[in-house]
mmCIF file of N, CA and C and ligand atoms in Angstrom:
data_model
loop_
_atom_site.group_PDB
_atom_site.id
_atom_site.type_symbol
_atom_site.label_atom_id
_atom_site.label_comp_id
_atom_site.label_asym_id
_atom_site.label_seq_id
_atom_site.Cartn_x
_atom_site.Cartn_y
_atom_site.Cartn_z
ATOM 1 N N MET A 1 196.204 83.367 254.131
ATOM 2 C CA MET A 1 195.035 84.179 253.758
ATOM 3 C C MET A 1 195.034 85.510 254.526
ATOM 4 N N LYS A 2 195.363 85.420 255.835
ATOM 5 C CA LYS A 2 195.402 86.635 256.649
ATOM 6 C C LYS A 2 196.438 87.617 256.097
ATOM 7 N N ILE A 3 197.590 87.051 255.717
ATOM 8 C CA ILE A 3 198.668 87.897 255.187
ATOM 9 C C ILE A 3 198.213 88.558 253.888
ATOM 10 N N PHE A 4 197.526 87.790 253.072
ATOM 11 C CA PHE A 4 197.022 88.352 251.810
ATOM 12 C C PHE A 4 196.065 89.513 252.082
ATOM 13 N N ILE A 5 195.148 89.291 253.009
ATOM 14 C CA ILE A 5 194.150 90.331 253.322
ATOM 15 C C ILE A 5 194.850 91.575 253.878
ATOM 16 N N LEU A 6 195.822 91.372 254.761
ATOM 17 C CA LEU A 6 196.563 92.490 255.338
ATOM 18 C C LEU A 6 197.311 93.250 254.242
ATOM 19 N N THR A 7 198.001 92.507 253.386
ATOM 20 C CA THR A 7 198.758 93.128 252.296
ATOM 21 C C THR A 7 197.828 93.890 251.371
ATOM 22 N N PHE A 8 196.695 93.268 251.048
ATOM 23 C CA PHE A 8 195.734 93.907 250.152
ATOM 24 C C PHE A 8 195.195 95.188 250.793
ATOM 25 N N GLY A 9 194.965 95.118 252.111
ATOM 26 C CA GLY A 9 194.456 96.289 252.835
ATOM 27 C C GLY A 9 195.441 97.445 252.783
ATOM 28 N N ILE A 10 196.712 97.160 252.961
ATOM 29 C CA ILE A 10 197.749 98.200 252.896
ATOM 30 C C ILE A 10 197.821 98.775 251.483
ATOM 31 N N TRP A 11 197.794 97.892 250.483
ATOM 32 C CA TRP A 11 197.823 98.331 249.084
ATOM 33 C C TRP A 11 196.648 99.250 248.790
ATOM 34 N N LEU A 12 195.463 98.855 249.285
ATOM 35 C CA LEU A 12 194.241 99.614 249.035
ATOM 36 C C LEU A 12 194.346 101.012 249.646
ATOM 37 N N SER A 13 194.895 101.107 250.887
ATOM 38 C CA SER A 13 194.970 102.416 251.528
ATOM 39 C C SER A 13 195.998 103.302 250.831
ATOM 40 N N ILE A 14 197.072 102.725 250.306
ATOM 41 C CA ILE A 14 198.059 103.511 249.550
ATOM 42 C C ILE A 14 197.403 104.058 248.278
ATOM 43 N N GLN A 15 196.625 103.217 247.598
ATOM 44 C CA GLN A 15 195.929 103.660 246.386
ATOM 45 C C GLN A 15 194.984 104.814 246.698
ATOM 46 N N THR A 16 194.284 104.707 247.845
ATOM 47 C CA THR A 16 193.309 105.735 248.220
ATOM 48 C C THR A 16 194.025 107.062 248.482
ATOM 49 N N VAL A 17 195.168 107.003 249.173
ATOM 50 C CA VAL A 17 195.914 108.215 249.496
ATOM 51 C C VAL A 17 196.408 108.903 248.217
ATOM 52 N N ASN A 18 196.874 108.108 247.263
ATOM 53 C CA ASN A 18 197.469 108.679 246.054
ATOM 54 C C ASN A 18 196.468 108.968 244.936
ATOM 55 N N ALA A 19 195.221 108.574 245.140
ATOM 56 C CA ALA A 19 194.255 108.692 244.045
ATOM 57 C C ALA A 19 193.989 110.146 243.692
ATOM 58 N N THR A 20 194.007 110.439 242.417
ATOM 59 C CA THR A 20 193.597 111.756 241.960
ATOM 60 C C THR A 20 192.213 111.613 241.334
ATOM 61 N N GLU A 21 191.501 112.712 241.334
ATOM 62 C CA GLU A 21 190.122 112.663 240.833
ATOM 63 C C GLU A 21 189.986 113.460 239.551
ATOM 64 N N GLU A 22 188.932 113.139 238.818
ATOM 65 C CA GLU A 22 188.612 113.869 237.591
ATOM 66 C C GLU A 22 187.239 114.509 237.744
ATOM 67 N N PHE A 23 187.139 115.745 237.300
ATOM 68 C CA PHE A 23 185.885 116.489 237.381
ATOM 69 C C PHE A 23 185.534 117.017 235.996
ATOM 70 N N VAL A 24 184.245 117.289 235.807
ATOM 71 C CA VAL A 24 183.802 117.933 234.570
ATOM 72 C C VAL A 24 183.093 119.230 234.952
ATOM 73 N N VAL A 25 183.545 120.332 234.376
ATOM 74 C CA VAL A 25 182.835 121.609 234.501
ATOM 75 C C VAL A 25 182.373 121.978 233.107
ATOM 76 N N SER A 26 181.057 122.171 232.951
ATOM 77 C CA SER A 26 180.564 122.491 231.616
ATOM 78 C C SER A 26 180.311 123.985 231.464
ATOM 79 N N GLN A 27 180.304 124.389 230.224
ATOM 80 C CA GLN A 27 179.976 125.762 229.852
ATOM 81 C C GLN A 27 178.627 125.682 229.140
ATOM 82 N N LYS A 28 177.591 126.237 229.792
ATOM 83 C CA LYS A 28 176.228 126.135 229.253
ATOM 84 C C LYS A 28 175.512 127.445 229.477
ATOM 85 N N ASP A 29 174.776 127.907 228.450
ATOM 86 C CA ASP A 29 174.054 129.184 228.525
ATOM 87 C C ASP A 29 174.993 130.315 228.942
ATOM 88 N N LYS A 30 176.182 130.307 228.390
ATOM 89 C CA LYS A 30 177.199 131.342 228.631
ATOM 90 C C LYS A 30 177.567 131.461 230.108
ATOM 91 N N ALA A 31 177.547 130.313 230.830
ATOM 92 C CA ALA A 31 177.970 130.309 232.234
ATOM 93 C C ALA A 31 178.663 128.988 232.529
ATOM 94 N N PHE A 32 179.560 129.013 233.514
ATOM 95 C CA PHE A 32 180.130 127.759 233.984
ATOM 96 C C PHE A 32 179.090 127.043 234.848
ATOM 97 N N SER A 33 179.133 125.719 234.862
ATOM 98 C CA SER A 33 178.137 124.947 235.616
ATOM 99 C C SER A 33 178.263 125.165 237.120
ATOM 100 N N VAL A 34 179.436 125.596 237.591
ATOM 101 C CA VAL A 34 179.625 125.988 238.990
ATOM 102 C C VAL A 34 180.415 127.297 239.009
ATOM 103 N N GLU A 35 180.247 128.087 240.082
ATOM 104 C CA GLU A 35 181.012 129.333 240.202
ATOM 105 C C GLU A 35 182.373 129.072 240.830
ATOM 106 N N THR A 36 182.398 128.092 241.751
ATOM 107 C CA THR A 36 183.652 127.709 242.391
ATOM 108 C C THR A 36 183.712 126.192 242.492
ATOM 109 N N ILE A 37 184.931 125.671 242.504
ATOM 110 C CA ILE A 37 185.113 124.241 242.702
ATOM 111 C C ILE A 37 186.388 124.038 243.496
ATOM 112 N N SER A 38 186.329 123.104 244.418
ATOM 113 C CA SER A 38 187.472 122.831 245.281
ATOM 114 C C SER A 38 188.021 121.448 244.941
ATOM 115 N N ILE A 39 189.304 121.399 244.600
ATOM 116 C CA ILE A 39 189.926 120.136 244.195
ATOM 117 C C ILE A 39 191.278 120.000 244.895
ATOM 118 N N ASN A 40 191.941 118.895 244.685
ATOM 119 C CA ASN A 40 193.271 118.679 245.256
ATOM 120 C C ASN A 40 194.336 118.741 244.159
ATOM 121 N N VAL A 41 195.561 119.047 244.569
ATOM 122 C CA VAL A 41 196.687 119.047 243.630
ATOM 123 C C VAL A 41 196.740 117.692 242.910
ATOM 124 N N GLY A 42 196.897 117.714 241.614
ATOM 125 C CA GLY A 42 196.966 116.484 240.823
ATOM 126 C C GLY A 42 195.643 116.106 240.190
ATOM 127 N N ASP A 43 194.539 116.745 240.651
ATOM 128 C CA ASP A 43 193.227 116.453 240.063
ATOM 129 C C ASP A 43 193.113 117.099 238.678
ATOM 130 N N THR A 44 192.205 116.537 237.896
ATOM 131 C CA THR A 44 191.975 117.016 236.529
ATOM 132 C C THR A 44 190.559 117.563 236.407
ATOM 133 N N ILE A 45 190.433 118.697 235.741
ATOM 134 C CA ILE A 45 189.096 119.176 235.359
ATOM 135 C C ILE A 45 188.993 119.140 233.840
ATOM 136 N N TYR A 46 187.938 118.483 233.345
ATOM 137 C CA TYR A 46 187.613 118.521 231.915
ATOM 138 C C TYR A 46 186.631 119.670 231.706
ATOM 139 N N PHE A 47 186.969 120.584 230.831
ATOM 140 C CA PHE A 47 186.086 121.700 230.510
ATOM 141 C C PHE A 47 185.294 121.345 229.262
ATOM 142 N N LEU A 48 183.983 121.169 229.463
ATOM 143 C CA LEU A 48 183.092 120.704 228.398
ATOM 144 C C LEU A 48 182.253 121.863 227.871
ATOM 145 N N ASN A 49 182.311 122.068 226.579
ATOM 146 C CA ASN A 49 181.445 123.066 225.957
ATOM 147 C C ASN A 49 180.091 122.419 225.656
ATOM 148 N N ALA A 50 179.051 122.826 226.393
ATOM 149 C CA ALA A 50 177.712 122.269 226.205
ATOM 150 C C ALA A 50 176.779 123.262 225.506
ATOM 151 N N ASP A 51 177.333 124.311 224.941
ATOM 152 C CA ASP A 51 176.542 125.292 224.189
ATOM 153 C C ASP A 51 176.727 125.052 222.690
ATOM 154 N N PRO A 52 175.734 125.481 221.896
ATOM 155 C CA PRO A 52 175.838 125.274 220.436
ATOM 156 C C PRO A 52 176.728 126.306 219.740
ATOM 157 N N PHE A 53 177.603 126.944 220.491
ATOM 158 C CA PHE A 53 178.550 127.902 219.911
ATOM 159 C C PHE A 53 179.892 127.752 220.626
ATOM 160 N N PHE A 54 180.903 128.424 220.127
ATOM 161 C CA PHE A 54 182.253 128.277 220.679
ATOM 162 C C PHE A 54 182.389 128.925 222.063
ATOM 163 N N HIS A 55 183.188 128.276 222.904
ATOM 164 C CA HIS A 55 183.681 128.891 224.130
ATOM 165 C C HIS A 55 185.204 128.769 224.119
ATOM 166 N N ASN A 56 185.805 129.530 225.031
ATOM 167 C CA ASN A 56 187.251 129.504 225.201
ATOM 168 C C ASN A 56 187.522 129.279 226.683
ATOM 169 N N ILE A 57 188.701 128.811 226.993
ATOM 170 C CA ILE A 57 189.100 128.620 228.398
ATOM 171 C C ILE A 57 190.525 129.129 228.552
ATOM 172 N N PHE A 58 190.704 130.064 229.493
ATOM 173 C CA PHE A 58 192.068 130.486 229.794
ATOM 174 C C PHE A 58 192.164 130.941 231.245
ATOM 175 N N SER A 59 193.396 130.986 231.750
ATOM 176 C CA SER A 59 193.664 131.523 233.082
ATOM 177 C C SER A 59 194.946 132.327 233.053
ATOM 178 N N LEU A 60 194.864 133.523 233.611
ATOM 179 C CA LEU A 60 196.056 134.373 233.738
ATOM 180 C C LEU A 60 196.607 134.320 235.159
ATOM 181 N N SER A 61 196.062 133.410 235.978
ATOM 182 C CA SER A 61 196.457 133.346 237.391
ATOM 183 C C SER A 61 197.924 132.989 237.552
ATOM 184 N N ASP A 62 198.547 133.584 238.574
ATOM 185 C CA ASP A 62 199.930 133.235 238.904
ATOM 186 C C ASP A 62 200.032 131.766 239.309
ATOM 187 N N THR A 63 198.983 131.258 239.959
ATOM 188 C CA THR A 63 198.992 129.866 240.420
ATOM 189 C C THR A 63 199.151 128.909 239.247
ATOM 190 N N GLN A 64 198.387 129.138 238.202
ATOM 191 C CA GLN A 64 198.499 128.293 237.000
ATOM 192 C C GLN A 64 197.995 129.076 235.793
ATOM 193 N N PHE A 65 198.869 129.227 234.831
ATOM 194 C CA PHE A 65 198.598 130.020 233.633
ATOM 195 C C PHE A 65 198.385 129.058 232.476
ATOM 196 N N PHE A 66 197.261 129.187 231.759
ATOM 197 C CA PHE A 66 197.061 128.316 230.585
ATOM 198 C C PHE A 66 196.026 128.922 229.654
ATOM 199 N N ASP A 67 196.013 128.435 228.446
ATOM 200 C CA ASP A 67 195.011 128.830 227.452
ATOM 201 C C ASP A 67 194.673 127.595 226.632
ATOM 202 N N LEU A 68 193.445 127.110 226.773
ATOM 203 C CA LEU A 68 193.037 125.904 226.034
ATOM 204 C C LEU A 68 192.518 126.250 224.650
ATOM 205 N N GLY A 69 192.440 127.545 224.344
ATOM 206 C CA GLY A 69 191.914 127.953 223.054
ATOM 207 C C GLY A 69 190.393 127.906 223.031
ATOM 208 N N SER A 70 189.838 128.021 221.823
ATOM 209 C CA SER A 70 188.389 128.015 221.640
ATOM 210 C C SER A 70 187.985 126.710 220.983
ATOM 211 N N TYR A 71 186.826 126.181 221.394
ATOM 212 C CA TYR A 71 186.378 124.923 220.800
ATOM 213 C C TYR A 71 184.861 124.797 220.827
ATOM 214 N N PRO A 72 184.310 123.963 219.941
ATOM 215 C CA PRO A 72 182.851 123.924 219.724
ATOM 216 C C PRO A 72 182.112 122.975 220.673
ATOM 217 N N LYS A 73 180.804 122.918 220.467
ATOM 218 C CA LYS A 73 179.877 122.073 221.244
ATOM 219 C C LYS A 73 180.361 120.634 221.362
ATOM 220 N N ASP A 74 180.181 120.089 222.551
ATOM 221 C CA ASP A 74 180.455 118.685 222.879
ATOM 222 C C ASP A 74 181.946 118.347 222.935
ATOM 223 N N GLU A 75 182.799 119.351 222.741
ATOM 224 C CA GLU A 75 184.230 119.086 222.874
ATOM 225 C C GLU A 75 184.648 119.438 224.309
ATOM 226 N N SER A 76 185.580 118.655 224.861
ATOM 227 C CA SER A 76 186.107 119.006 226.181
ATOM 228 C C SER A 76 187.621 118.899 226.157
ATOM 229 N N ARG A 77 188.250 119.693 227.003
ATOM 230 C CA ARG A 77 189.720 119.663 227.124
ATOM 231 C C ARG A 77 190.089 119.641 228.594
ATOM 232 N N PRO A 78 191.106 118.829 228.930
ATOM 233 C CA PRO A 78 191.463 118.675 230.344
ATOM 234 C C PRO A 78 192.568 119.629 230.797
ATOM 235 N N VAL A 79 192.531 119.948 232.084
ATOM 236 C CA VAL A 79 193.648 120.642 232.735
ATOM 237 C C VAL A 79 193.963 119.883 234.016
ATOM 238 N N VAL A 80 195.226 119.530 234.202
ATOM 239 C CA VAL A 80 195.684 118.952 235.464
ATOM 240 C C VAL A 80 196.195 120.099 236.320
ATOM 241 N N PHE A 81 195.652 120.237 237.524
ATOM 242 C CA PHE A 81 196.045 121.336 238.401
ATOM 243 C C PHE A 81 197.195 120.884 239.294
ATOM 244 N N THR A 82 198.327 121.562 239.169
ATOM 245 C CA THR A 82 199.576 121.078 239.757
ATOM 246 C C THR A 82 200.091 121.928 240.916
ATOM 247 N N THR A 83 199.471 123.105 241.127
ATOM 248 C CA THR A 83 199.976 124.027 242.145
ATOM 249 C C THR A 83 198.842 124.432 243.085
ATOM 250 N N PRO A 84 199.071 124.385 244.399
ATOM 251 C CA PRO A 84 198.017 124.823 245.318
ATOM 252 C C PRO A 84 197.790 126.323 245.239
ATOM 253 N N GLY A 85 196.516 126.715 245.424
ATOM 254 C CA GLY A 85 196.166 128.135 245.384
ATOM 255 C C GLY A 85 194.867 128.330 244.633
ATOM 256 N N LEU A 86 194.567 129.600 244.363
ATOM 257 C CA LEU A 86 193.347 129.925 243.629
ATOM 258 C C LEU A 86 193.666 130.146 242.160
ATOM 259 N N VAL A 87 192.821 129.605 241.287
ATOM 260 C CA VAL A 87 192.983 129.781 239.841
ATOM 261 C C VAL A 87 191.686 130.373 239.292
ATOM 262 N N GLN A 88 191.787 131.576 238.738
ATOM 263 C CA GLN A 88 190.625 132.224 238.107
ATOM 264 C C GLN A 88 190.584 131.823 236.646
ATOM 265 N N ILE A 89 189.430 131.321 236.216
ATOM 266 C CA ILE A 89 189.304 130.850 234.839
ATOM 267 C C ILE A 89 188.223 131.651 234.126
ATOM 268 N N GLU A 90 188.523 132.015 232.890
ATOM 269 C CA GLU A 90 187.611 132.856 232.122
ATOM 270 C C GLU A 90 187.436 132.316 230.707
ATOM 271 N N CYS A 91 186.480 132.911 230.013
ATOM 272 C CA CYS A 91 186.258 132.619 228.591
ATOM 273 C C CYS A 91 186.541 133.896 227.821
ATOM 274 N N ALA A 92 187.427 133.826 226.862
ATOM 275 C CA ALA A 92 187.820 135.023 226.110
ATOM 276 C C ALA A 92 186.686 135.544 225.222
ATOM 277 N N ILE A 93 185.711 134.694 224.933
ATOM 278 C CA ILE A 93 184.604 135.093 224.044
ATOM 279 C C ILE A 93 183.487 135.774 224.847
ATOM 280 N N HIS A 94 183.239 135.281 226.085
ATOM 281 C CA HIS A 94 182.171 135.837 226.925
ATOM 282 C C HIS A 94 182.798 136.310 228.238
ATOM 283 N N SER A 95 183.011 137.618 228.326
ATOM 284 C CA SER A 95 183.796 138.163 229.440
ATOM 285 C C SER A 95 183.101 138.010 230.789
ATOM 286 N N GLN A 96 181.769 137.749 230.783
ATOM 287 C CA GLN A 96 181.050 137.588 232.066
ATOM 288 C C GLN A 96 181.270 136.212 232.683
ATOM 289 N N MET A 97 181.864 135.284 231.935
ATOM 290 C CA MET A 97 182.035 133.912 232.431
ATOM 291 C C MET A 97 183.257 133.824 233.350
ATOM 292 N N MET A 98 183.011 133.425 234.596
ATOM 293 C CA MET A 98 184.084 133.338 235.589
ATOM 294 C C MET A 98 183.951 132.065 236.408
ATOM 295 N N LEU A 99 185.079 131.457 236.679
ATOM 296 C CA LEU A 99 185.113 130.265 237.523
ATOM 297 C C LEU A 99 186.345 130.370 238.423
ATOM 298 N N THR A 100 186.172 130.050 239.700
ATOM 299 C CA THR A 100 187.309 130.010 240.617
ATOM 300 C C THR A 100 187.564 128.567 241.013
ATOM 301 N N VAL A 101 188.795 128.119 240.784
ATOM 302 C CA VAL A 101 189.195 126.776 241.213
ATOM 303 C C VAL A 101 190.103 126.932 242.427
ATOM 304 N N GLU A 102 189.718 126.279 243.523
ATOM 305 C CA GLU A 102 190.562 126.264 244.720
ATOM 306 C C GLU A 102 191.318 124.935 244.717
ATOM 307 N N VAL A 103 192.644 125.031 244.582
ATOM 308 C CA VAL A 103 193.468 123.823 244.520
ATOM 309 C C VAL A 103 194.130 123.629 245.880
ATOM 310 N N LYS A 104 193.769 122.549 246.553
ATOM 311 C CA LYS A 104 194.285 122.288 247.904
ATOM 312 C C LYS A 104 195.435 121.286 247.848
ATOM 313 N N GLU A 105 196.361 121.433 248.797
ATOM 314 C CA GLU A 105 197.527 120.535 248.849
ATOM 315 C C GLU A 105 197.131 119.127 249.232
HETATM 316 CU CU1 CU B 201 182.236 131.509 226.400
#
C-alpha cells in the first residue's frame, strides 16, 4: 500500500508539472474581456465571440503569427501558444481591440 501511495504521488507530481491550462478570452462590446493575460508555453486560449456581430482574431507578432479569421456570436476558436514572449492580438474588424498575451517558459 505504501509503495502504491508513493508511486501515485510521483505520478501525480509529474502530471502537475506537465499540465497545460486552457483559458477563455471573450470579445464583448467591441473589447477583449482582459487587456493582458499571462500564460505558460503549451497553454491554450479559446477566443469566444460574445457579441451579436462578427469579430476577427489575428496576430502579426514575431513570437506567434496567426489569423483565425472572422466568426459570429457564440463561436470560439483555440490557439495553442508555443513560443515564449509577448503576443499582440487584434481584431481586423475593430481596430481599437487589443490584447497582449505574455507567454512564459
Ligand atoms: Cu472585433
